[in-house]
C-alpha cells in the first residue's frame, strides 16, 4: 500500500493542508475578514454575501456549510469574525463543542472594522505560528474523504475524464477510503443506474427520491432544464440533453456500491462512497462537500473550469486536448491522450491517482496557486 | 494493407447498442467515415465531441449513447446527420409539446 505524507490535525483527523481559517459570519464582517487575511499569512478566507435575516432552510444551510467547513480536517484553527455578540457566541460555542481545534472570535460591533482587523490579525498570527509547527507524517488513503465534481462537461467527460476518475475512486474505496459525489440535477436520467449500485433498498429509494424532488422543483418553478442544464458551454461541447450529461457525470463515481445519501453539507457516518443531495453548480457543490469533510477534490472538466475552494485543493482533470491547451493554467492532469492517441482509461486513471497522492502530500493545485477560493453556501436551488 | 496512410479514427462508438457515434476530430460535410467496417457519409459539418447518426433515426425514436437512452428524435434524423439540440429532446423535466 502506498503511503501519503499528510498532517494529523488537532482532532486526530488526517489532513492534506494545515490551514488557519478566517471565517466571516455575515456580509458585514467580510471587510474585516479580508483585511485580516491580507495582514497575516498564510491564512485561508471564507466570505459570502449572506448571514443577516436568513430564515428557514436558507438559515439552516448557511449554518451547516459554515460549521462544516470550519470542521473540515484541513482547518487547524478558526478565527470567527462576527458582527455582534449573540449570534457570534452561539456559533462559536457550537463549534467549540464539536472540535478540539483552537477557535477564537472578534466582533465588528463596538470595535469597528479597523479594531476587529487589528485584534483579529494578532490572534490569527498566533494561530499561524502554532499551525506551522505541525509536520507531515505517513498516512493512508483510507483516512481521507475525497470529493468529486465535474464542471464544464463536454463529450470528452463521458469518454475520458469521468471514467478515469471513476477507476481512481474505485481504488480509493477498495482501500477503505471515503468519497462523496453530488449534483442532484445531474443524476436525472441516470438515477436508475445509481439505484442498482445502492448498498440496500433504502439507499436506492433515497437516490430515486432525490432525483424526483429535483425534477419536480424544476417543473414547479416553471423552468425547463434545457437552457439551465445542460448549460450553453455543455451544448457547445456536444451534450444535447440532461440524460446524456447525467449518464456521463455519474461515471466519475466509479462502480463501487453506494453506502448512503447525505443531506446537504452532512458528514458521512462511515467509510465508503456517498451521494450528497445538493444543488449542482461547481462552487455550491464544493462548498457542500468540503462541509461534508472532503479534504481534496477530483474535478473533471471538458471545456476547462477555473473554480476552486478556500479549504481543499481542487485537482482539475481534462480529457479534452483543446481545453488542456487553452485552459492549461487551470489543468492539473491532462489525460487527453485517451482521445488523441487511444490510450487506455486505466493509464489515465493511474495518472489521476498519482497526482491525488502527491496533492494530499503537499503538491499545490492550480486552483490554490491562482487564488481560486470561491465559497458559495447555498440557498435552495437546482 | 493497401499502402495508404492509416487514417486516424474520426468517430468513436461508445456501446454496440448506440445509434450515434462521437466525432473525435472535427468532421466536414461529405467526409466518408468508417465504423465497424461500414462506411457512412457525413451529411453535415460535425464539431469535435458532437454526435453523428449511424443509421436513420425515426421521429420519436430513442437516441442511444453509452448504451442508454439520452433523449428522443424530434424529427426524422437521416444517417450521417449531426445529432444535437435541434433534432433531439430530453424526456425529463419537459413541459412542452
PDB file of C-alpha atoms in Angstrom, chain A residues 98-371:
ATOM      1  CA  UNK A  98     -17.558  19.834  18.210  1.00  0.00           C
ATOM      2  CA  UNK A  99     -13.783  20.269  17.937  1.00  0.00           C
ATOM      3  CA  UNK A 100     -10.501  20.475  19.844  1.00  0.00           C
ATOM      4  CA  UNK A 101      -9.113  22.953  17.282  1.00  0.00           C
ATOM      5  CA  UNK A 102      -8.353  26.418  18.638  1.00  0.00           C
ATOM      6  CA  UNK A 103     -11.416  28.616  17.948  1.00  0.00           C
ATOM      7  CA  UNK A 104     -11.440  32.345  18.725  1.00  0.00           C
ATOM      8  CA  UNK A 105     -13.596  35.267  17.663  1.00  0.00           C
ATOM      9  CA  UNK A 106     -13.609  39.011  17.147  1.00  0.00           C
ATOM     10  CA  UNK A 107     -16.597  41.358  16.829  1.00  0.00           C
ATOM     11  CA  UNK A 108     -17.096  44.250  14.461  1.00  0.00           C
ATOM     12  CA  UNK A 109     -19.828  45.959  16.537  1.00  0.00           C
ATOM     13  CA  UNK A 110     -18.310  48.470  19.032  1.00  0.00           C
ATOM     14  CA  UNK A 111     -14.794  47.700  17.683  1.00  0.00           C
ATOM     15  CA  UNK A 112     -15.297  48.871  14.134  1.00  0.00           C
ATOM     16  CA  UNK A 113     -13.809  47.195  11.105  1.00  0.00           C
ATOM     17  CA  UNK A 114     -10.337  48.553  11.903  1.00  0.00           C
ATOM     18  CA  UNK A 115     -10.490  47.432  15.550  1.00  0.00           C
ATOM     19  CA  UNK A 116     -11.646  43.946  14.541  1.00  0.00           C
ATOM     20  CA  UNK A 117      -8.893  43.839  11.908  1.00  0.00           C
ATOM     21  CA  UNK A 118      -6.165  44.676  14.427  1.00  0.00           C
ATOM     22  CA  UNK A 119      -7.420  42.323  17.149  1.00  0.00           C
ATOM     23  CA  UNK A 120      -8.125  39.535  14.635  1.00  0.00           C
ATOM     24  CA  UNK A 121      -4.714  39.871  12.980  1.00  0.00           C
ATOM     25  CA  UNK A 122      -2.965  39.426  16.335  1.00  0.00           C
ATOM     26  CA  UNK A 123      -5.000  36.294  17.119  1.00  0.00           C
ATOM     27  CA  UNK A 124      -4.502  34.875  13.624  1.00  0.00           C
ATOM     28  CA  UNK A 125      -0.743  35.443  13.732  1.00  0.00           C
ATOM     29  CA  UNK A 126      -0.507  33.331  16.907  1.00  0.00           C
ATOM     30  CA  UNK A 127      -2.621  30.603  15.278  1.00  0.00           C
ATOM     31  CA  UNK A 128      -0.435  30.611  12.150  1.00  0.00           C
ATOM     32  CA  UNK A 129       2.718  30.134  14.201  1.00  0.00           C
ATOM     33  CA  UNK A 130       1.249  27.203  16.123  1.00  0.00           C
ATOM     34  CA  UNK A 131      -0.026  25.556  12.913  1.00  0.00           C
ATOM     35  CA  UNK A 132       3.382  25.952  11.278  1.00  0.00           C
ATOM     36  CA  UNK A 133       4.856  23.549  13.836  1.00  0.00           C
ATOM     37  CA  UNK A 134       2.856  20.578  12.554  1.00  0.00           C
ATOM     38  CA  UNK A 135       4.853  18.277  10.310  1.00  0.00           C
ATOM     39  CA  UNK A 136       3.689  15.710   7.784  1.00  0.00           C
ATOM     40  CA  UNK A 137       3.632  12.033   8.635  1.00  0.00           C
ATOM     41  CA  UNK A 138       2.910   8.732   6.856  1.00  0.00           C
ATOM     42  CA  UNK A 139      -0.834   8.221   6.488  1.00  0.00           C
ATOM     43  CA  UNK A 140      -3.085   6.077   4.324  1.00  0.00           C
ATOM     44  CA  UNK A 141      -5.709   6.999   1.730  1.00  0.00           C
ATOM     45  CA  UNK A 142      -8.165   5.121   3.992  1.00  0.00           C
ATOM     46  CA  UNK A 143      -8.046   8.128   6.359  1.00  0.00           C
ATOM     47  CA  UNK A 144      -9.249  10.612   3.725  1.00  0.00           C
ATOM     48  CA  UNK A 145     -12.532  11.758   2.227  1.00  0.00           C
ATOM     49  CA  UNK A 146     -12.244  12.606  -1.465  1.00  0.00           C
ATOM     50  CA  UNK A 147     -14.788  14.988  -3.033  1.00  0.00           C
ATOM     51  CA  UNK A 148     -15.884  14.536  -6.653  1.00  0.00           C
ATOM     52  CA  UNK A 149     -17.192  17.135  -9.061  1.00  0.00           C
ATOM     53  CA  UNK A 150     -17.435  17.723 -12.782  1.00  0.00           C
ATOM     54  CA  UNK A 151     -17.808  21.137 -14.396  1.00  0.00           C
ATOM     55  CA  UNK A 152     -17.793  22.478 -17.909  1.00  0.00           C
ATOM     56  CA  UNK A 153     -18.672  18.984 -19.111  1.00  0.00           C
ATOM     57  CA  UNK A 154     -18.457  18.082 -22.774  1.00  0.00           C
ATOM     58  CA  UNK A 155     -18.319  14.897 -24.819  1.00  0.00           C
ATOM     59  CA  UNK A 156     -14.799  14.070 -23.570  1.00  0.00           C
ATOM     60  CA  UNK A 157     -16.075  13.976 -19.956  1.00  0.00           C
ATOM     61  CA  UNK A 158     -18.012  10.764 -20.633  1.00  0.00           C
ATOM     62  CA  UNK A 159     -15.288   9.207 -22.789  1.00  0.00           C
ATOM     63  CA  UNK A 160     -12.128  10.016 -20.849  1.00  0.00           C
ATOM     64  CA  UNK A 161     -12.024  12.097 -17.644  1.00  0.00           C
ATOM     65  CA  UNK A 162     -15.077  10.760 -15.776  1.00  0.00           C
ATOM     66  CA  UNK A 163     -14.336   7.060 -16.460  1.00  0.00           C
ATOM     67  CA  UNK A 164     -10.663   7.610 -15.480  1.00  0.00           C
ATOM     68  CA  UNK A 165     -11.611   9.355 -12.224  1.00  0.00           C
ATOM     69  CA  UNK A 166     -14.210   6.634 -11.609  1.00  0.00           C
ATOM     70  CA  UNK A 167     -11.478   3.981 -11.675  1.00  0.00           C
ATOM     71  CA  UNK A 168      -9.342   6.060  -9.292  1.00  0.00           C
ATOM     72  CA  UNK A 169     -12.345   6.339  -6.954  1.00  0.00           C
ATOM     73  CA  UNK A 170     -12.861   2.553  -7.092  1.00  0.00           C
ATOM     74  CA  UNK A 171      -9.257   2.253  -5.941  1.00  0.00           C
ATOM     75  CA  UNK A 172      -9.819   4.680  -3.037  1.00  0.00           C
ATOM     76  CA  UNK A 173     -12.948   2.779  -1.955  1.00  0.00           C
ATOM     77  CA  UNK A 174     -11.198  -0.605  -2.272  1.00  0.00           C
ATOM     78  CA  UNK A 175      -8.515   0.723   0.072  1.00  0.00           C
ATOM     79  CA  UNK A 176     -11.255   1.625   2.623  1.00  0.00           C
ATOM     80  CA  UNK A 177     -11.239   5.328   1.843  1.00  0.00           C
ATOM     81  CA  UNK A 178     -14.288   7.574   1.550  1.00  0.00           C
ATOM     82  CA  UNK A 179     -15.636   9.588  -1.382  1.00  0.00           C
ATOM     83  CA  UNK A 180     -18.579  11.958  -1.879  1.00  0.00           C
ATOM     84  CA  UNK A 181     -20.198  12.828  -5.188  1.00  0.00           C
ATOM     85  CA  UNK A 182     -23.176  15.122  -5.621  1.00  0.00           C
ATOM     86  CA  UNK A 183     -25.077  17.259  -8.168  1.00  0.00           C
ATOM     87  CA  UNK A 184     -28.655  16.040  -7.891  1.00  0.00           C
ATOM     88  CA  UNK A 185     -29.819  17.599 -11.172  1.00  0.00           C
ATOM     89  CA  UNK A 186     -27.020  15.695 -12.865  1.00  0.00           C
ATOM     90  CA  UNK A 187     -28.266  12.292 -11.872  1.00  0.00           C
ATOM     91  CA  UNK A 188     -31.602  12.921 -13.613  1.00  0.00           C
ATOM     92  CA  UNK A 189     -31.758  10.394 -16.429  1.00  0.00           C
ATOM     93  CA  UNK A 190     -29.123   8.182 -14.789  1.00  0.00           C
ATOM     94  CA  UNK A 191     -30.718   7.555 -11.384  1.00  0.00           C
ATOM     95  CA  UNK A 192     -31.717   4.010 -12.446  1.00  0.00           C
ATOM     96  CA  UNK A 193     -28.013   3.167 -12.914  1.00  0.00           C
ATOM     97  CA  UNK A 194     -27.104   4.560  -9.473  1.00  0.00           C
ATOM     98  CA  UNK A 195     -30.061   2.859  -7.779  1.00  0.00           C
ATOM     99  CA  UNK A 196     -28.708  -0.501  -8.988  1.00  0.00           C
ATOM    100  CA  UNK A 197     -25.417   0.281  -7.221  1.00  0.00           C
ATOM    101  CA  UNK A 198     -27.110   1.164  -3.917  1.00  0.00           C
ATOM    102  CA  UNK A 199     -25.959  -0.841  -0.878  1.00  0.00           C
ATOM    103  CA  UNK A 200     -29.582  -1.545   0.063  1.00  0.00           C
ATOM    104  CA  UNK A 201     -33.213  -0.754  -0.837  1.00  0.00           C
ATOM    105  CA  UNK A 202     -33.372   2.312   1.411  1.00  0.00           C
ATOM    106  CA  UNK A 203     -30.359   3.879  -0.312  1.00  0.00           C
ATOM    107  CA  UNK A 204     -31.813   3.061  -3.750  1.00  0.00           C
ATOM    108  CA  UNK A 205     -35.072   4.738  -2.763  1.00  0.00           C
ATOM    109  CA  UNK A 206     -33.260   7.806  -1.357  1.00  0.00           C
ATOM    110  CA  UNK A 207     -31.399   8.206  -4.660  1.00  0.00           C
ATOM    111  CA  UNK A 208     -34.550   7.948  -6.757  1.00  0.00           C
ATOM    112  CA  UNK A 209     -36.422  10.356  -4.458  1.00  0.00           C
ATOM    113  CA  UNK A 210     -33.633  12.957  -4.546  1.00  0.00           C
ATOM    114  CA  UNK A 211     -33.765  12.972  -8.359  1.00  0.00           C
ATOM    115  CA  UNK A 212     -37.566  13.111  -8.363  1.00  0.00           C
ATOM    116  CA  UNK A 213     -37.692  16.039  -5.909  1.00  0.00           C
ATOM    117  CA  UNK A 214     -35.179  17.917  -8.016  1.00  0.00           C
ATOM    118  CA  UNK A 215     -37.070  17.319 -11.258  1.00  0.00           C
ATOM    119  CA  UNK A 216     -40.367  18.324  -9.616  1.00  0.00           C
ATOM    120  CA  UNK A 217     -38.761  21.508  -8.282  1.00  0.00           C
ATOM    121  CA  UNK A 218     -37.646  22.408 -11.804  1.00  0.00           C
ATOM    122  CA  UNK A 219     -41.133  21.827 -13.126  1.00  0.00           C
ATOM    123  CA  UNK A 220     -42.903  23.635 -10.248  1.00  0.00           C
ATOM    124  CA  UNK A 221     -40.694  26.673 -10.852  1.00  0.00           C
ATOM    125  CA  UNK A 222     -41.906  26.561 -14.417  1.00  0.00           C
ATOM    126  CA  UNK A 223     -38.386  26.133 -15.750  1.00  0.00           C
ATOM    127  CA  UNK A 224     -37.296  23.811 -18.457  1.00  0.00           C
ATOM    128  CA  UNK A 225     -33.966  22.161 -17.686  1.00  0.00           C
ATOM    129  CA  UNK A 226     -32.895  22.934 -21.237  1.00  0.00           C
ATOM    130  CA  UNK A 227     -31.062  26.248 -21.093  1.00  0.00           C
ATOM    131  CA  UNK A 228     -30.263  25.664 -17.402  1.00  0.00           C
ATOM    132  CA  UNK A 229     -28.819  22.207 -17.615  1.00  0.00           C
ATOM    133  CA  UNK A 230     -27.121  21.365 -19.918  1.00  0.00           C
ATOM    134  CA  UNK A 231     -25.686  24.910 -19.853  1.00  0.00           C
ATOM    135  CA  UNK A 232     -24.559  26.668 -23.064  1.00  0.00           C
ATOM    136  CA  UNK A 233     -20.909  25.517 -22.747  1.00  0.00           C
ATOM    137  CA  UNK A 234     -22.110  21.896 -22.357  1.00  0.00           C
ATOM    138  CA  UNK A 235     -24.186  22.275 -25.534  1.00  0.00           C
ATOM    139  CA  UNK A 236     -21.239  23.805 -27.383  1.00  0.00           C
ATOM    140  CA  UNK A 237     -19.277  20.737 -26.271  1.00  0.00           C
ATOM    141  CA  UNK A 238     -21.795  18.359 -27.855  1.00  0.00           C
ATOM    142  CA  UNK A 239     -24.091  17.474 -24.925  1.00  0.00           C
ATOM    143  CA  UNK A 240     -27.737  17.592 -26.055  1.00  0.00           C
ATOM    144  CA  UNK A 241     -29.849  16.580 -23.034  1.00  0.00           C
ATOM    145  CA  UNK A 242     -29.716  16.279 -19.240  1.00  0.00           C
ATOM    146  CA  UNK A 243     -29.816  12.468 -19.617  1.00  0.00           C
ATOM    147  CA  UNK A 244     -26.683  12.496 -21.769  1.00  0.00           C
ATOM    148  CA  UNK A 245     -24.921  14.777 -19.288  1.00  0.00           C
ATOM    149  CA  UNK A 246     -26.008  12.730 -16.268  1.00  0.00           C
ATOM    150  CA  UNK A 247     -25.012   9.330 -17.652  1.00  0.00           C
ATOM    151  CA  UNK A 248     -21.517  10.705 -18.248  1.00  0.00           C
ATOM    152  CA  UNK A 249     -21.428  12.645 -14.947  1.00  0.00           C
ATOM    153  CA  UNK A 250     -22.070   9.623 -12.732  1.00  0.00           C
ATOM    154  CA  UNK A 251     -19.128   7.751 -14.311  1.00  0.00           C
ATOM    155  CA  UNK A 252     -16.829   9.793 -12.053  1.00  0.00           C
ATOM    156  CA  UNK A 253     -18.244   7.906  -9.064  1.00  0.00           C
ATOM    157  CA  UNK A 254     -16.822   4.637 -10.429  1.00  0.00           C
ATOM    158  CA  UNK A 255     -18.547   1.315  -9.913  1.00  0.00           C
ATOM    159  CA  UNK A 256     -18.477   0.844  -6.141  1.00  0.00           C
ATOM    160  CA  UNK A 257     -21.552   0.244  -4.056  1.00  0.00           C
ATOM    161  CA  UNK A 258     -23.210   3.463  -2.788  1.00  0.00           C
ATOM    162  CA  UNK A 259     -23.358   3.394   1.021  1.00  0.00           C
ATOM    163  CA  UNK A 260     -25.787   6.251   1.572  1.00  0.00           C
ATOM    164  CA  UNK A 261     -27.398   9.533   0.547  1.00  0.00           C
ATOM    165  CA  UNK A 262     -26.250  12.548   2.568  1.00  0.00           C
ATOM    166  CA  UNK A 263     -28.214  15.733   3.262  1.00  0.00           C
ATOM    167  CA  UNK A 264     -26.649  18.998   2.084  1.00  0.00           C
ATOM    168  CA  UNK A 265     -23.314  19.656   3.892  1.00  0.00           C
ATOM    169  CA  UNK A 266     -23.534  16.476   6.029  1.00  0.00           C
ATOM    170  CA  UNK A 267     -20.613  14.252   7.019  1.00  0.00           C
ATOM    171  CA  UNK A 268     -20.646  10.511   6.131  1.00  0.00           C
ATOM    172  CA  UNK A 269     -21.004   8.356   9.234  1.00  0.00           C
ATOM    173  CA  UNK A 270     -18.884   5.508   7.852  1.00  0.00           C
ATOM    174  CA  UNK A 271     -16.287   4.869   5.173  1.00  0.00           C
ATOM    175  CA  UNK A 272     -17.287   4.207   1.566  1.00  0.00           C
ATOM    176  CA  UNK A 273     -18.921   6.001  -1.339  1.00  0.00           C
ATOM    177  CA  UNK A 274     -21.715   8.518  -0.634  1.00  0.00           C
ATOM    178  CA  UNK A 275     -24.049  10.658  -2.721  1.00  0.00           C
ATOM    179  CA  UNK A 276     -24.861  14.135  -1.359  1.00  0.00           C
ATOM    180  CA  UNK A 277     -28.205  15.727  -2.304  1.00  0.00           C
ATOM    181  CA  UNK A 278     -27.173  19.253  -3.317  1.00  0.00           C
ATOM    182  CA  UNK A 279     -27.605  21.920  -5.990  1.00  0.00           C
ATOM    183  CA  UNK A 280     -25.280  21.301  -8.907  1.00  0.00           C
ATOM    184  CA  UNK A 281     -23.232  24.413  -9.683  1.00  0.00           C
ATOM    185  CA  UNK A 282     -19.496  23.958  -9.111  1.00  0.00           C
ATOM    186  CA  UNK A 283     -18.813  26.352  -6.207  1.00  0.00           C
ATOM    187  CA  UNK A 284     -22.050  25.367  -4.465  1.00  0.00           C
ATOM    188  CA  UNK A 285     -21.192  21.645  -4.658  1.00  0.00           C
ATOM    189  CA  UNK A 286     -17.615  22.135  -3.482  1.00  0.00           C
ATOM    190  CA  UNK A 287     -18.799  24.257  -0.531  1.00  0.00           C
ATOM    191  CA  UNK A 288     -21.239  21.477   0.419  1.00  0.00           C
ATOM    192  CA  UNK A 289     -18.798  18.556   0.058  1.00  0.00           C
ATOM    193  CA  UNK A 290     -15.956  20.322   1.887  1.00  0.00           C
ATOM    194  CA  UNK A 291     -18.518  20.899   4.666  1.00  0.00           C
ATOM    195  CA  UNK A 292     -19.062  17.125   4.439  1.00  0.00           C
ATOM    196  CA  UNK A 293     -15.351  16.618   5.173  1.00  0.00           C
ATOM    197  CA  UNK A 294     -13.790  16.294   1.694  1.00  0.00           C
ATOM    198  CA  UNK A 295     -10.166  17.365   2.131  1.00  0.00           C
ATOM    199  CA  UNK A 296      -9.225  17.040  -1.539  1.00  0.00           C
ATOM    200  CA  UNK A 297     -11.410  17.238  -4.658  1.00  0.00           C
ATOM    201  CA  UNK A 298     -11.091  15.459  -8.001  1.00  0.00           C
ATOM    202  CA  UNK A 299     -12.714  17.781 -10.536  1.00  0.00           C
ATOM    203  CA  UNK A 300     -13.166  16.678 -14.138  1.00  0.00           C
ATOM    204  CA  UNK A 301     -13.733  19.227 -16.858  1.00  0.00           C
ATOM    205  CA  UNK A 302     -14.381  19.193 -20.580  1.00  0.00           C
ATOM    206  CA  UNK A 303     -14.098  22.810 -21.635  1.00  0.00           C
ATOM    207  CA  UNK A 304     -11.966  23.819 -18.641  1.00  0.00           C
ATOM    208  CA  UNK A 305     -13.227  25.374 -15.425  1.00  0.00           C
ATOM    209  CA  UNK A 306     -11.318  27.744 -13.118  1.00  0.00           C
ATOM    210  CA  UNK A 307     -13.122  27.386  -9.762  1.00  0.00           C
ATOM    211  CA  UNK A 308     -11.508  26.247  -6.538  1.00  0.00           C
ATOM    212  CA  UNK A 309     -12.141  26.039  -2.800  1.00  0.00           C
ATOM    213  CA  UNK A 310     -10.721  28.002   0.137  1.00  0.00           C
ATOM    214  CA  UNK A 311     -10.450  24.807   2.196  1.00  0.00           C
ATOM    215  CA  UNK A 312      -9.422  21.907  -0.047  1.00  0.00           C
ATOM    216  CA  UNK A 313      -7.091  21.512  -3.020  1.00  0.00           C
ATOM    217  CA  UNK A 314      -9.076  21.003  -6.233  1.00  0.00           C
ATOM    218  CA  UNK A 315      -7.399  18.788  -8.846  1.00  0.00           C
ATOM    219  CA  UNK A 316      -8.571  19.671 -12.374  1.00  0.00           C
ATOM    220  CA  UNK A 317      -8.570  16.804 -14.847  1.00  0.00           C
ATOM    221  CA  UNK A 318      -9.394  17.037 -18.536  1.00  0.00           C
ATOM    222  CA  UNK A 319      -9.669  14.628 -21.447  1.00  0.00           C
ATOM    223  CA  UNK A 320     -10.176  17.464 -23.928  1.00  0.00           C
ATOM    224  CA  UNK A 321      -6.990  18.259 -25.901  1.00  0.00           C
ATOM    225  CA  UNK A 322      -8.227  21.794 -26.707  1.00  0.00           C
ATOM    226  CA  UNK A 323      -9.007  22.612 -23.058  1.00  0.00           C
ATOM    227  CA  UNK A 324      -5.661  21.122 -21.998  1.00  0.00           C
ATOM    228  CA  UNK A 325      -4.069  23.777 -24.220  1.00  0.00           C
ATOM    229  CA  UNK A 326      -6.438  26.776 -23.983  1.00  0.00           C
ATOM    230  CA  UNK A 327      -7.104  26.439 -20.226  1.00  0.00           C
ATOM    231  CA  UNK A 328      -3.711  24.958 -19.263  1.00  0.00           C
ATOM    232  CA  UNK A 329      -3.253  27.400 -16.364  1.00  0.00           C
ATOM    233  CA  UNK A 330      -6.191  25.630 -14.674  1.00  0.00           C
ATOM    234  CA  UNK A 331      -5.448  21.995 -15.560  1.00  0.00           C
ATOM    235  CA  UNK A 332      -3.541  19.716 -13.148  1.00  0.00           C
ATOM    236  CA  UNK A 333      -3.920  16.421 -15.022  1.00  0.00           C
ATOM    237  CA  UNK A 334      -4.115  16.208 -18.820  1.00  0.00           C
ATOM    238  CA  UNK A 335      -5.369  12.799 -19.978  1.00  0.00           C
ATOM    239  CA  UNK A 336      -6.407  13.876 -23.471  1.00  0.00           C
ATOM    240  CA  UNK A 337      -4.165  11.131 -24.916  1.00  0.00           C
ATOM    241  CA  UNK A 338      -7.152   8.835 -24.267  1.00  0.00           C
ATOM    242  CA  UNK A 339      -8.895  10.742 -27.084  1.00  0.00           C
ATOM    243  CA  UNK A 340      -5.944  11.705 -29.286  1.00  0.00           C
ATOM    244  CA  UNK A 341      -3.885   8.503 -29.084  1.00  0.00           C
ATOM    245  CA  UNK A 342      -6.450   5.931 -27.990  1.00  0.00           C
ATOM    246  CA  UNK A 343      -4.621   5.364 -24.670  1.00  0.00           C
ATOM    247  CA  UNK A 344      -6.463   3.306 -22.061  1.00  0.00           C
ATOM    248  CA  UNK A 345      -8.787   4.647 -19.359  1.00  0.00           C
ATOM    249  CA  UNK A 346      -6.593   2.715 -16.888  1.00  0.00           C
ATOM    250  CA  UNK A 347      -3.481   4.713 -17.875  1.00  0.00           C
ATOM    251  CA  UNK A 348      -5.446   7.957 -17.354  1.00  0.00           C
ATOM    252  CA  UNK A 349      -6.707   6.684 -14.029  1.00  0.00           C
ATOM    253  CA  UNK A 350      -3.160   5.852 -12.865  1.00  0.00           C
ATOM    254  CA  UNK A 351      -2.108   9.410 -13.723  1.00  0.00           C
ATOM    255  CA  UNK A 352      -5.043  10.837 -11.730  1.00  0.00           C
ATOM    256  CA  UNK A 353      -4.259   8.622  -8.728  1.00  0.00           C
ATOM    257  CA  UNK A 354      -0.572   9.624  -8.688  1.00  0.00           C
ATOM    258  CA  UNK A 355      -1.485  13.324  -8.655  1.00  0.00           C
ATOM    259  CA  UNK A 356      -4.096  12.651  -5.955  1.00  0.00           C
ATOM    260  CA  UNK A 357      -1.390  11.121  -3.735  1.00  0.00           C
ATOM    261  CA  UNK A 358       1.028  13.961  -4.458  1.00  0.00           C
ATOM    262  CA  UNK A 359      -1.617  16.626  -3.798  1.00  0.00           C
ATOM    263  CA  UNK A 360      -2.590  15.125  -0.456  1.00  0.00           C
ATOM    264  CA  UNK A 361       1.146  15.022   0.310  1.00  0.00           C
ATOM    265  CA  UNK A 362       1.558  18.758  -0.321  1.00  0.00           C
ATOM    266  CA  UNK A 363       1.727  19.393  -4.091  1.00  0.00           C
ATOM    267  CA  UNK A 364      -0.190  22.621  -4.761  1.00  0.00           C
ATOM    268  CA  UNK A 365      -3.007  22.587  -7.295  1.00  0.00           C
ATOM    269  CA  UNK A 366      -3.514  25.244  -9.964  1.00  0.00           C
ATOM    270  CA  UNK A 367      -6.655  26.397  -8.141  1.00  0.00           C
ATOM    271  CA  UNK A 368      -4.592  27.068  -4.980  1.00  0.00           C
ATOM    272  CA  UNK A 369      -1.796  28.764  -6.907  1.00  0.00           C
ATOM    273  CA  UNK A 370      -4.240  31.031  -8.782  1.00  0.00           C
ATOM    274  CA  UNK A 371      -6.107  32.066  -5.571  1.00  0.00           C
TER     275      UNK A 371
END
